[in-house]
């Protein structure tokens, strides 16, 4: 059986990010996806929000505060047309998360790296790696009517 050794290059399966509450904070991100296998592989990814919703570029948290996700390619685009990575090669996923006046607390997002297999006129996906992104928002910024925009 061919080895599809697809993996995402992070130090471990959890990425911890700390930002300041109540500010507009861009969080630049880059994930290096490596094909350590011996066959070319199509890959995709999905981004899961704290409420379980997937593959969106806008997330409103429980306090109605805005998170924007700007990845190139976007999760929707890469599911429609996955990338091919040749055996022994790599590709990067770059982007930014913008947290807009987020309240103090902890927010957990999940990035799933997927192998994409052609299934007729569509794609079938299998999760091969999961990265938990914990965003810890520190500082005093209470969520109430005075802070709502």
mmCIF file of N, CA and C in Angstrom:
data_model
loop_
_atom_site.group_PDB
_atom_site.id
_atom_site.type_symbol
_atom_site.label_atom_id
_atom_site.label_comp_id
_atom_site.label_asym_id
_atom_site.label_seq_id
_atom_site.Cartn_x
_atom_site.Cartn_y
_atom_site.Cartn_z
ATOM 1 N N UNK A 1 0.849 -1.183 0.000
ATOM 2 C CA UNK A 1 0.000 0.000 0.000
ATOM 3 C C UNK A 1 0.893 1.245 0.000
ATOM 4 N N UNK A 2 0.530 2.239 -0.761
ATOM 5 C CA UNK A 2 1.306 3.472 -0.864
ATOM 6 C C UNK A 2 1.197 4.280 0.423
ATOM 7 N N UNK A 3 2.278 4.938 0.797
ATOM 8 C CA UNK A 3 2.307 5.738 2.011
ATOM 9 C C UNK A 3 1.945 7.178 1.684
ATOM 10 N N UNK A 4 0.838 7.655 2.246
ATOM 11 C CA UNK A 4 0.421 9.043 2.082
ATOM 12 C C UNK A 4 0.758 9.774 3.382
ATOM 13 N N UNK A 5 2.030 9.990 3.638
ATOM 14 C CA UNK A 5 2.510 10.560 4.891
ATOM 15 C C UNK A 5 2.282 12.050 4.996
ATOM 16 N N UNK A 6 1.034 12.480 4.922
ATOM 17 C CA UNK A 6 0.702 13.898 4.960
ATOM 18 C C UNK A 6 0.674 14.365 6.404
ATOM 19 N N UNK A 7 1.394 15.455 6.704
ATOM 20 C CA UNK A 7 1.351 15.997 8.055
ATOM 21 C C UNK A 7 1.544 17.499 8.017
ATOM 22 N N UNK A 8 1.047 18.141 9.075
ATOM 23 C CA UNK A 8 1.152 19.585 9.196
ATOM 24 C C UNK A 8 2.267 19.876 10.189
ATOM 25 N N UNK A 9 3.153 20.786 9.828
ATOM 26 C CA UNK A 9 4.333 21.063 10.629
ATOM 27 C C UNK A 9 4.034 22.093 11.717
ATOM 28 N N UNK A 10 3.678 21.589 12.893
ATOM 29 C CA UNK A 10 3.576 22.403 14.102
ATOM 30 C C UNK A 10 4.294 21.620 15.193
ATOM 31 N N UNK A 11 4.681 22.284 16.259
ATOM 32 C CA UNK A 11 5.478 21.624 17.290
ATOM 33 C C UNK A 11 4.722 20.465 17.939
ATOM 34 N N UNK A 12 3.446 20.608 18.138
ATOM 35 C CA UNK A 12 2.613 19.526 18.642
ATOM 36 C C UNK A 12 1.212 19.749 18.096
ATOM 37 N N UNK A 13 0.250 19.065 18.643
ATOM 38 C CA UNK A 13 -1.105 19.152 18.104
ATOM 39 C C UNK A 13 -1.916 20.305 18.672
ATOM 40 N N UNK A 14 -1.284 21.147 19.489
ATOM 41 C CA UNK A 14 -1.977 22.290 20.071
ATOM 42 C C UNK A 14 -1.150 23.546 19.871
ATOM 43 N N UNK A 15 -1.808 24.592 19.418
ATOM 44 C CA UNK A 15 -1.176 25.892 19.235
ATOM 45 C C UNK A 15 -1.832 26.849 20.221
ATOM 46 N N UNK A 16 -1.039 27.460 21.103
ATOM 47 C CA UNK A 16 -1.532 28.408 22.103
ATOM 48 C C UNK A 16 -1.203 29.823 21.652
ATOM 49 N N UNK A 17 -2.221 30.682 21.621
ATOM 50 C CA UNK A 17 -2.042 32.075 21.234
ATOM 51 C C UNK A 17 -2.669 32.935 22.325
ATOM 52 N N UNK A 18 -1.981 33.971 22.757
ATOM 53 C CA UNK A 18 -2.521 34.891 23.752
ATOM 54 C C UNK A 18 -2.618 36.276 23.135
ATOM 55 N N UNK A 19 -3.804 36.892 23.295
ATOM 56 C CA UNK A 19 -4.021 38.246 22.775
ATOM 57 C C UNK A 19 -4.657 39.099 23.862
ATOM 58 N N UNK A 20 -4.704 40.412 23.626
ATOM 59 C CA UNK A 20 -5.279 41.340 24.582
ATOM 60 C C UNK A 20 -6.757 41.577 24.269
ATOM 61 N N UNK A 21 -7.573 41.571 25.323
ATOM 62 C CA UNK A 21 -9.019 41.770 25.179
ATOM 63 C C UNK A 21 -9.338 43.193 24.735
ATOM 64 N N UNK A 22 -10.465 43.344 24.030
ATOM 65 C CA UNK A 22 -10.997 44.648 23.698
ATOM 66 C C UNK A 22 -10.315 45.390 22.566
ATOM 67 N N UNK A 23 -9.391 44.768 21.886
ATOM 68 C CA UNK A 23 -8.672 45.410 20.792
ATOM 69 C C UNK A 23 -8.973 44.684 19.485
ATOM 70 N N UNK A 24 -8.631 45.304 18.384
ATOM 71 C CA UNK A 24 -8.673 44.629 17.093
ATOM 72 C C UNK A 24 -7.283 44.024 16.915
ATOM 73 N N UNK A 25 -7.216 42.693 16.903
ATOM 74 C CA UNK A 25 -5.929 42.012 16.908
ATOM 75 C C UNK A 25 -5.823 41.068 15.709
ATOM 76 N N UNK A 26 -4.898 41.347 14.782
ATOM 77 C CA UNK A 26 -4.642 40.375 13.710
ATOM 78 C C UNK A 26 -3.663 39.314 14.214
ATOM 79 N N UNK A 27 -3.966 38.065 13.923
ATOM 80 C CA UNK A 27 -3.106 36.951 14.324
ATOM 81 C C UNK A 27 -2.638 36.260 13.047
ATOM 82 N N UNK A 28 -1.416 36.563 12.582
ATOM 83 C CA UNK A 28 -0.927 35.907 11.357
ATOM 84 C C UNK A 28 -0.649 34.427 11.622
ATOM 85 N N UNK A 29 -0.971 33.587 10.647
ATOM 86 C CA UNK A 29 -0.761 32.152 10.793
ATOM 87 C C UNK A 29 -0.198 31.562 9.508
ATOM 88 N N UNK A 30 0.659 30.591 9.661
ATOM 89 C CA UNK A 30 1.163 29.814 8.536
ATOM 90 C C UNK A 30 1.323 28.376 9.002
ATOM 91 N N UNK A 31 0.770 27.455 8.243
ATOM 92 C CA UNK A 31 0.924 26.036 8.505
ATOM 93 C C UNK A 31 1.622 25.420 7.305
ATOM 94 N N UNK A 32 2.691 24.704 7.546
ATOM 95 C CA UNK A 32 3.409 24.020 6.486
ATOM 96 C C UNK A 32 2.902 22.586 6.413
ATOM 97 N N UNK A 33 2.377 22.200 5.258
ATOM 98 C CA UNK A 33 1.871 20.852 5.052
ATOM 99 C C UNK A 33 2.901 20.092 4.237
ATOM 100 N N UNK A 34 3.394 18.989 4.791
ATOM 101 C CA UNK A 34 4.432 18.195 4.137
ATOM 102 C C UNK A 34 3.891 16.835 3.738
ATOM 103 N N UNK A 35 4.270 16.389 2.553
ATOM 104 C CA UNK A 35 3.934 15.038 2.116
ATOM 105 C C UNK A 35 5.195 14.191 2.300
ATOM 106 N N UNK A 36 5.258 13.482 3.412
ATOM 107 C CA UNK A 36 6.406 12.630 3.714
ATOM 108 C C UNK A 36 6.229 11.218 3.175
ATOM 109 N N UNK A 37 5.151 11.009 2.413
ATOM 110 C CA UNK A 37 4.882 9.697 1.845
ATOM 111 C C UNK A 37 5.615 9.481 0.533
ATOM 112 N N UNK A 38 5.229 8.407 -0.162
ATOM 113 C CA UNK A 38 5.901 8.080 -1.417
ATOM 114 C C UNK A 38 4.975 8.178 -2.633
ATOM 115 N N UNK A 39 3.799 8.810 -2.458
ATOM 116 C CA UNK A 39 2.887 9.057 -3.578
ATOM 117 C C UNK A 39 2.380 10.500 -3.498
ATOM 118 N N UNK A 40 2.032 11.055 -4.648
ATOM 119 C CA UNK A 40 1.425 12.382 -4.669
ATOM 120 C C UNK A 40 0.076 12.311 -3.950
ATOM 121 N N UNK A 41 -0.278 13.363 -3.237
ATOM 122 C CA UNK A 41 -1.494 13.358 -2.427
ATOM 123 C C UNK A 41 -2.240 14.673 -2.582
ATOM 124 N N UNK A 42 -3.561 14.594 -2.694
ATOM 125 C CA UNK A 42 -4.408 15.783 -2.680
ATOM 126 C C UNK A 42 -4.765 16.076 -1.229
ATOM 127 N N UNK A 43 -4.694 17.352 -0.842
ATOM 128 C CA UNK A 43 -5.068 17.683 0.522
ATOM 129 C C UNK A 43 -6.019 18.861 0.544
ATOM 130 N N UNK A 44 -6.713 18.948 1.664
ATOM 131 C CA UNK A 44 -7.634 20.030 1.938
ATOM 132 C C UNK A 44 -7.576 20.278 3.442
ATOM 133 N N UNK A 45 -8.327 21.228 3.914
ATOM 134 C CA UNK A 45 -8.443 21.420 5.355
ATOM 135 C C UNK A 45 -9.811 21.971 5.680
ATOM 136 N N UNK A 46 -10.190 21.832 6.950
ATOM 137 C CA UNK A 46 -11.417 22.452 7.405
ATOM 138 C C UNK A 46 -11.134 23.136 8.731
ATOM 139 N N UNK A 47 -11.811 24.241 8.944
ATOM 140 C CA UNK A 47 -11.670 25.021 10.153
ATOM 141 C C UNK A 47 -12.976 24.915 10.923
ATOM 142 N N UNK A 48 -12.886 24.469 12.177
ATOM 143 C CA UNK A 48 -14.081 24.279 13.002
ATOM 144 C C UNK A 48 -14.079 25.334 14.108
ATOM 145 N N UNK A 49 -15.191 26.046 14.210
ATOM 146 C CA UNK A 49 -15.344 27.120 15.188
ATOM 147 C C UNK A 49 -15.706 26.541 16.561
ATOM 148 N N UNK A 50 -15.604 27.349 17.618
ATOM 149 C CA UNK A 50 -15.961 26.854 18.952
ATOM 150 C C UNK A 50 -17.391 26.314 19.059
ATOM 151 N N UNK A 51 -18.315 26.821 18.236
ATOM 152 C CA UNK A 51 -19.697 26.331 18.286
ATOM 153 C C UNK A 51 -19.939 25.131 17.372
ATOM 154 N N UNK A 52 -18.889 24.640 16.697
ATOM 155 C CA UNK A 52 -19.017 23.472 15.826
ATOM 156 C C UNK A 52 -19.253 23.797 14.367
ATOM 157 N N UNK A 53 -19.536 25.061 14.033
ATOM 158 C CA UNK A 53 -19.729 25.406 12.626
ATOM 159 C C UNK A 53 -18.398 25.275 11.898
ATOM 160 N N UNK A 54 -18.478 25.048 10.568
ATOM 161 C CA UNK A 54 -17.279 24.767 9.782
ATOM 162 C C UNK A 54 -17.166 25.691 8.583
ATOM 163 N N UNK A 55 -15.906 25.887 8.185
ATOM 164 C CA UNK A 55 -15.559 26.468 6.889
ATOM 165 C C UNK A 55 -16.270 27.780 6.583
ATOM 166 N N UNK A 56 -16.177 28.694 7.508
ATOM 167 C CA UNK A 56 -16.737 30.019 7.301
ATOM 168 C C UNK A 56 -15.622 31.042 7.481
ATOM 169 N N UNK A 57 -15.803 32.235 6.958
ATOM 170 C CA UNK A 57 -14.775 33.255 7.153
ATOM 171 C C UNK A 57 -15.170 34.268 8.217
ATOM 172 N N UNK A 58 -16.371 34.102 8.800
ATOM 173 C CA UNK A 58 -16.846 34.986 9.853
ATOM 174 C C UNK A 58 -17.471 34.148 10.956
ATOM 175 N N UNK A 59 -17.045 34.409 12.179
ATOM 176 C CA UNK A 59 -17.614 33.719 13.339
ATOM 177 C C UNK A 59 -17.963 34.766 14.385
ATOM 178 N N UNK A 60 -19.199 34.732 14.879
ATOM 179 C CA UNK A 60 -19.621 35.580 15.982
ATOM 180 C C UNK A 60 -19.670 34.709 17.218
ATOM 181 N N UNK A 61 -18.896 35.086 18.239
ATOM 182 C CA UNK A 61 -18.863 34.263 19.448
ATOM 183 C C UNK A 61 -20.123 34.484 20.288
ATOM 184 N N UNK A 62 -20.191 33.842 21.449
ATOM 185 C CA UNK A 62 -21.373 33.926 22.311
ATOM 186 C C UNK A 62 -21.685 35.350 22.765
ATOM 187 N N UNK A 63 -20.704 36.229 22.713
ATOM 188 C CA UNK A 63 -20.892 37.626 23.103
ATOM 189 C C UNK A 63 -21.189 38.518 21.900
ATOM 190 N N UNK A 64 -21.332 37.919 20.730
ATOM 191 C CA UNK A 64 -21.600 38.687 19.514
ATOM 192 C C UNK A 64 -20.373 39.388 18.956
ATOM 193 N N UNK A 65 -19.191 39.009 19.434
ATOM 194 C CA UNK A 65 -17.953 39.622 18.961
ATOM 195 C C UNK A 65 -17.443 38.889 17.727
ATOM 196 N N UNK A 66 -16.776 39.626 16.853
ATOM 197 C CA UNK A 66 -16.437 39.144 15.514
ATOM 198 C C UNK A 66 -15.020 38.577 15.411
ATOM 199 N N UNK A 67 -14.944 37.409 14.800
ATOM 200 C CA UNK A 67 -13.680 36.788 14.419
ATOM 201 C C UNK A 67 -13.715 36.646 12.900
ATOM 202 N N UNK A 68 -12.688 37.110 12.214
ATOM 203 C CA UNK A 68 -12.580 36.966 10.755
ATOM 204 C C UNK A 68 -11.433 36.018 10.447
ATOM 205 N N UNK A 69 -11.636 35.175 9.450
ATOM 206 C CA UNK A 69 -10.621 34.213 9.039
ATOM 207 C C UNK A 69 -10.306 34.445 7.582
ATOM 208 N N UNK A 70 -9.057 34.786 7.317
ATOM 209 C CA UNK A 70 -8.624 35.074 5.955
ATOM 210 C C UNK A 70 -7.478 34.138 5.611
ATOM 211 N N UNK A 71 -7.818 33.004 5.006
ATOM 212 C CA UNK A 71 -6.823 32.029 4.586
ATOM 213 C C UNK A 71 -6.763 32.009 3.070
ATOM 214 N N UNK A 72 -5.591 31.692 2.552
ATOM 215 C CA UNK A 72 -5.432 31.562 1.115
ATOM 216 C C UNK A 72 -4.791 30.216 0.821
ATOM 217 N N UNK A 73 -5.546 29.309 0.272
ATOM 218 C CA UNK A 73 -6.941 29.393 -0.148
ATOM 219 C C UNK A 73 -7.878 29.290 1.060
ATOM 220 N N UNK A 74 -9.131 29.675 0.872
ATOM 221 C CA UNK A 74 -10.108 29.583 1.951
ATOM 222 C C UNK A 74 -10.512 28.114 2.132
ATOM 223 N N UNK A 75 -11.050 27.760 3.313
ATOM 224 C CA UNK A 75 -11.506 26.380 3.515
ATOM 225 C C UNK A 75 -12.535 25.927 2.475
ATOM 226 N N UNK A 76 -13.384 26.829 2.038
ATOM 227 C CA UNK A 76 -14.392 26.459 1.034
ATOM 228 C C UNK A 76 -13.718 26.208 -0.314
ATOM 229 N N UNK A 77 -12.797 27.095 -0.709
ATOM 230 C CA UNK A 77 -12.115 26.939 -2.005
ATOM 231 C C UNK A 77 -11.303 25.649 -2.066
ATOM 232 N N UNK A 78 -10.605 25.330 -0.993
ATOM 233 C CA UNK A 78 -9.733 24.158 -1.033
ATOM 234 C C UNK A 78 -10.526 22.852 -0.974
ATOM 235 N N UNK A 79 -11.764 22.895 -0.490
ATOM 236 C CA UNK A 79 -12.602 21.694 -0.536
ATOM 237 C C UNK A 79 -13.169 21.493 -1.944
ATOM 238 N N UNK A 80 -13.368 22.585 -2.670
ATOM 239 C CA UNK A 80 -13.846 22.477 -4.043
ATOM 240 C C UNK A 80 -12.742 22.039 -4.985
ATOM 241 N N UNK A 81 -11.531 22.484 -4.701
ATOM 242 C CA UNK A 81 -10.394 22.132 -5.544
ATOM 243 C C UNK A 81 -9.152 21.924 -4.662
ATOM 244 N N UNK A 82 -9.007 20.714 -4.113
ATOM 245 C CA UNK A 82 -7.870 20.427 -3.222
ATOM 246 C C UNK A 82 -6.521 20.612 -3.917
ATOM 247 N N UNK A 83 -5.498 20.872 -3.109
ATOM 248 C CA UNK A 83 -4.128 20.990 -3.603
ATOM 249 C C UNK A 83 -3.515 19.616 -3.763
ATOM 250 N N UNK A 84 -2.658 19.488 -4.758
ATOM 251 C CA UNK A 84 -1.864 18.271 -4.903
ATOM 252 C C UNK A 84 -0.466 18.572 -4.394
ATOM 253 N N UNK A 85 0.021 17.706 -3.522
ATOM 254 C CA UNK A 85 1.399 17.824 -3.048
ATOM 255 C C UNK A 85 2.134 16.576 -3.507
ATOM 256 N N UNK A 86 3.198 16.774 -4.242
ATOM 257 C CA UNK A 86 4.008 15.660 -4.728
ATOM 258 C C UNK A 86 4.734 15.009 -3.555
ATOM 259 N N UNK A 87 5.029 13.742 -3.697
ATOM 260 C CA UNK A 87 5.756 13.005 -2.665
ATOM 261 C C UNK A 87 7.048 13.736 -2.323
ATOM 262 N N UNK A 88 7.298 13.906 -1.028
ATOM 263 C CA UNK A 88 8.517 14.565 -0.579
ATOM 264 C C UNK A 88 8.488 16.084 -0.637
ATOM 265 N N UNK A 89 7.389 16.667 -1.048
ATOM 266 C CA UNK A 89 7.279 18.128 -1.174
ATOM 267 C C UNK A 89 6.366 18.685 -0.083
ATOM 268 N N UNK A 90 6.238 20.026 -0.068
ATOM 269 C CA UNK A 90 5.397 20.672 0.931
ATOM 270 C C UNK A 90 4.650 21.843 0.314
ATOM 271 N N UNK A 91 3.663 22.340 1.040
ATOM 272 C CA UNK A 91 2.881 23.502 0.648
ATOM 273 C C UNK A 91 2.478 24.223 1.930
ATOM 274 N N UNK A 92 2.350 25.525 1.873
ATOM 275 C CA UNK A 92 1.960 26.248 3.079
ATOM 276 C C UNK A 92 0.553 26.808 2.949
ATOM 277 N N UNK A 93 -0.102 26.866 4.095
ATOM 278 C CA UNK A 93 -1.407 27.503 4.222
ATOM 279 C C UNK A 93 -1.139 28.774 5.014
ATOM 280 N N UNK A 94 -1.389 29.924 4.405
ATOM 281 C CA UNK A 94 -1.140 31.179 5.101
ATOM 282 C C UNK A 94 -2.442 31.923 5.308
ATOM 283 N N UNK A 95 -2.438 32.763 6.292
ATOM 284 C CA UNK A 95 -3.634 33.548 6.525
ATOM 285 C C UNK A 95 -3.536 34.367 7.783
ATOM 286 N N UNK A 96 -4.686 34.860 8.192
ATOM 287 C CA UNK A 96 -4.758 35.684 9.380
ATOM 288 C C UNK A 96 -6.113 35.478 10.030
ATOM 289 N N UNK A 97 -6.089 35.502 11.341
ATOM 290 C CA UNK A 97 -7.314 35.521 12.131
ATOM 291 C C UNK A 97 -7.378 36.929 12.709
ATOM 292 N N UNK A 98 -8.503 37.602 12.553
ATOM 293 C CA UNK A 98 -8.652 38.937 13.117
ATOM 294 C C UNK A 98 -9.736 38.867 14.191
ATOM 295 N N UNK A 99 -9.317 39.150 15.419
ATOM 296 C CA UNK A 99 -10.234 39.168 16.556
ATOM 297 C C UNK A 99 -10.619 40.627 16.806
ATOM 298 N N UNK A 100 -11.917 40.916 16.773
ATOM 299 C CA UNK A 100 -12.378 42.309 16.888
ATOM 300 C C UNK A 100 -13.052 42.542 18.231
ATOM 301 N N UNK A 101 -12.349 43.232 19.120
ATOM 302 C CA UNK A 101 -12.861 43.617 20.437
ATOM 303 C C UNK A 101 -13.415 42.418 21.204
ATOM 304 N N UNK A 102 -12.640 41.365 21.225
ATOM 305 C CA UNK A 102 -13.045 40.117 21.868
ATOM 306 C C UNK A 102 -12.993 40.272 23.379
ATOM 307 N N UNK A 103 -13.944 39.650 24.055
ATOM 308 C CA UNK A 103 -14.006 39.683 25.511
ATOM 309 C C UNK A 103 -13.016 38.687 26.102
ATOM 310 N N UNK A 104 -12.630 38.926 27.344
ATOM 311 C CA UNK A 104 -11.720 38.025 28.045
ATOM 312 C C UNK A 104 -12.279 36.614 28.053
ATOM 313 N N UNK A 105 -11.392 35.628 27.943
ATOM 314 C CA UNK A 105 -11.804 34.226 27.971
ATOM 315 C C UNK A 105 -10.902 33.383 27.098
ATOM 316 N N UNK A 106 -11.322 32.161 26.892
ATOM 317 C CA UNK A 106 -10.567 31.226 26.069
ATOM 318 C C UNK A 106 -11.469 30.715 24.955
ATOM 319 N N UNK A 107 -10.922 30.661 23.745
ATOM 320 C CA UNK A 107 -11.683 30.254 22.565
ATOM 321 C C UNK A 107 -10.887 29.168 21.856
ATOM 322 N N UNK A 108 -11.537 28.057 21.543
ATOM 323 C CA UNK A 108 -10.852 26.935 20.920
ATOM 324 C C UNK A 108 -11.385 26.704 19.512
ATOM 325 N N UNK A 109 -10.463 26.724 18.555
ATOM 326 C CA UNK A 109 -10.752 26.442 17.155
ATOM 327 C C UNK A 109 -9.995 25.173 16.785
ATOM 328 N N UNK A 110 -10.461 24.463 15.766
ATOM 329 C CA UNK A 110 -9.802 23.237 15.333
ATOM 330 C C UNK A 110 -9.531 23.313 13.839
ATOM 331 N N UNK A 111 -8.314 22.972 13.462
ATOM 332 C CA UNK A 111 -7.937 22.893 12.055
ATOM 333 C C UNK A 111 -7.689 21.425 11.737
ATOM 334 N N UNK A 112 -8.488 20.866 10.833
ATOM 335 C CA UNK A 112 -8.307 19.480 10.400
ATOM 336 C C UNK A 112 -7.611 19.454 9.055
ATOM 337 N N UNK A 113 -6.533 18.694 8.955
ATOM 338 C CA UNK A 113 -5.852 18.455 7.688
ATOM 339 C C UNK A 113 -6.488 17.207 7.087
ATOM 340 N N UNK A 114 -6.900 17.292 5.833
ATOM 341 C CA UNK A 114 -7.665 16.230 5.185
ATOM 342 C C UNK A 114 -6.949 15.710 3.941
ATOM 343 N N UNK A 115 -6.989 14.408 3.757
ATOM 344 C CA UNK A 115 -6.605 13.830 2.470
ATOM 345 C C UNK A 115 -7.868 13.821 1.624
ATOM 346 N N UNK A 116 -7.744 14.287 0.392
ATOM 347 C CA UNK A 116 -8.877 14.364 -0.528
ATOM 348 C C UNK A 116 -8.726 13.291 -1.600
ATOM 349 N N UNK A 117 -9.791 12.511 -1.772
ATOM 350 C CA UNK A 117 -9.807 11.464 -2.783
ATOM 351 C C UNK A 117 -10.967 11.724 -3.734
ATOM 352 N N UNK A 118 -10.681 11.666 -5.036
ATOM 353 C CA UNK A 118 -11.754 11.872 -6.005
ATOM 354 C C UNK A 118 -12.818 10.796 -5.847
ATOM 355 N N UNK A 119 -14.075 11.243 -5.819
ATOM 356 C CA UNK A 119 -15.220 10.342 -5.695
ATOM 357 C C UNK A 119 -16.241 10.747 -6.750
ATOM 358 N N UNK A 120 -15.970 10.335 -7.979
ATOM 359 C CA UNK A 120 -16.827 10.746 -9.090
ATOM 360 C C UNK A 120 -16.594 12.207 -9.413
ATOM 361 N N UNK A 121 -17.659 13.011 -9.372
ATOM 362 C CA UNK A 121 -17.536 14.433 -9.679
ATOM 363 C C UNK A 121 -17.315 15.275 -8.423
ATOM 364 N N UNK A 122 -17.072 14.618 -7.298
ATOM 365 C CA UNK A 122 -16.855 15.331 -6.041
ATOM 366 C C UNK A 122 -15.621 14.769 -5.336
ATOM 367 N N UNK A 123 -15.421 15.140 -4.082
ATOM 368 C CA UNK A 123 -14.275 14.698 -3.307
ATOM 369 C C UNK A 123 -14.739 14.032 -2.016
ATOM 370 N N UNK A 124 -14.003 13.025 -1.595
ATOM 371 C CA UNK A 124 -14.205 12.411 -0.280
ATOM 372 C C UNK A 124 -13.011 12.809 0.581
ATOM 373 N N UNK A 125 -13.258 13.092 1.857
ATOM 374 C CA UNK A 125 -12.201 13.594 2.734
ATOM 375 C C UNK A 125 -12.003 12.689 3.929
ATOM 376 N N UNK A 126 -10.741 12.551 4.304
ATOM 377 C CA UNK A 126 -10.380 11.771 5.496
ATOM 378 C C UNK A 126 -9.446 12.635 6.342
ATOM 379 N N UNK A 127 -9.776 12.789 7.620
ATOM 380 C CA UNK A 127 -8.930 13.576 8.528
ATOM 381 C C UNK A 127 -7.670 12.785 8.845
ATOM 382 N N UNK A 128 -6.507 13.417 8.622
ATOM 383 C CA UNK A 128 -5.240 12.751 8.925
ATOM 384 C C UNK A 128 -4.498 13.441 10.069
ATOM 385 N N UNK A 129 -4.850 14.680 10.349
ATOM 386 C CA UNK A 129 -4.240 15.379 11.471
ATOM 387 C C UNK A 129 -5.185 16.467 11.950
ATOM 388 N N UNK A 130 -5.176 16.677 13.261
ATOM 389 C CA UNK A 130 -6.037 17.682 13.861
ATOM 390 C C UNK A 130 -5.181 18.590 14.745
ATOM 391 N N UNK A 131 -5.328 19.888 14.548
ATOM 392 C CA UNK A 131 -4.581 20.861 15.339
ATOM 393 C C UNK A 131 -5.590 21.706 16.106
ATOM 394 N N UNK A 132 -5.406 21.764 17.406
ATOM 395 C CA UNK A 132 -6.246 22.589 18.259
ATOM 396 C C UNK A 132 -5.569 23.944 18.417
ATOM 397 N N UNK A 133 -6.325 25.006 18.140
ATOM 398 C CA UNK A 133 -5.809 26.366 18.282
ATOM 399 C C UNK A 133 -6.567 27.015 19.442
ATOM 400 N N UNK A 134 -5.865 27.204 20.565
ATOM 401 C CA UNK A 134 -6.452 27.860 21.732
ATOM 402 C C UNK A 134 -6.053 29.322 21.722
ATOM 403 N N UNK A 135 -7.055 30.198 21.668
ATOM 404 C CA UNK A 135 -6.795 31.632 21.734
ATOM 405 C C UNK A 135 -7.230 32.095 23.119
ATOM 406 N N UNK A 136 -6.257 32.516 23.917
ATOM 407 C CA UNK A 136 -6.523 33.010 25.264
ATOM 408 C C UNK A 136 -6.535 34.530 25.209
ATOM 409 N N UNK A 137 -7.664 35.101 25.604
ATOM 410 C CA UNK A 137 -7.845 36.541 25.545
ATOM 411 C C UNK A 137 -7.731 37.077 26.978
ATOM 412 N N UNK A 138 -6.697 37.873 27.209
ATOM 413 C CA UNK A 138 -6.408 38.361 28.549
ATOM 414 C C UNK A 138 -6.667 39.850 28.656
ATOM 415 N N UNK A 139 -6.982 40.283 29.878
ATOM 416 C CA UNK A 139 -7.204 41.699 30.142
ATOM 417 C C UNK A 139 -8.641 41.957 30.532
ATOM 418 N N UNK A 140 -8.868 43.145 30.997
ATOM 419 C CA UNK A 140 -10.209 43.534 31.427
ATOM 420 C C UNK A 140 -10.957 44.164 30.264
ATOM 421 N N UNK A 141 -11.952 43.502 29.803
ATOM 422 C CA UNK A 141 -12.843 44.031 28.783
ATOM 423 C C UNK A 141 -14.172 43.315 28.957
ATOM 424 N N UNK A 142 -14.978 43.830 29.872
ATOM 425 C CA UNK A 142 -16.248 43.147 30.146
ATOM 426 C C UNK A 142 -17.186 43.238 28.950
ATOM 427 N N UNK A 143 -17.987 42.227 28.798
ATOM 428 C CA UNK A 143 -18.971 42.221 27.721
ATOM 429 C C UNK A 143 -20.299 42.724 28.272
ATOM 430 N N UNK A 144 -20.669 43.914 27.850
ATOM 431 C CA UNK A 144 -21.966 44.476 28.211
ATOM 432 C C UNK A 144 -22.394 45.448 27.138
ATOM 433 N N UNK A 145 -23.539 46.072 27.332
ATOM 434 C CA UNK A 145 -24.090 46.966 26.301
ATOM 435 C C UNK A 145 -23.146 48.120 25.965
ATOM 436 N N UNK A 146 -22.367 48.608 26.943
ATOM 437 C CA UNK A 146 -21.493 49.749 26.689
ATOM 438 C C UNK A 146 -20.418 49.407 25.651
ATOM 439 N N UNK A 147 -19.980 48.140 25.599
ATOM 440 C CA UNK A 147 -18.914 47.746 24.690
ATOM 441 C C UNK A 147 -19.427 47.262 23.349
ATOM 442 N N UNK A 148 -20.688 46.962 23.249
ATOM 443 C CA UNK A 148 -21.220 46.432 21.988
ATOM 444 C C UNK A 148 -21.205 47.508 20.926
ATOM 445 N N UNK A 149 -20.810 47.081 19.729
ATOM 446 C CA UNK A 149 -20.738 48.028 18.615
ATOM 447 C C UNK A 149 -21.917 47.835 17.713
#
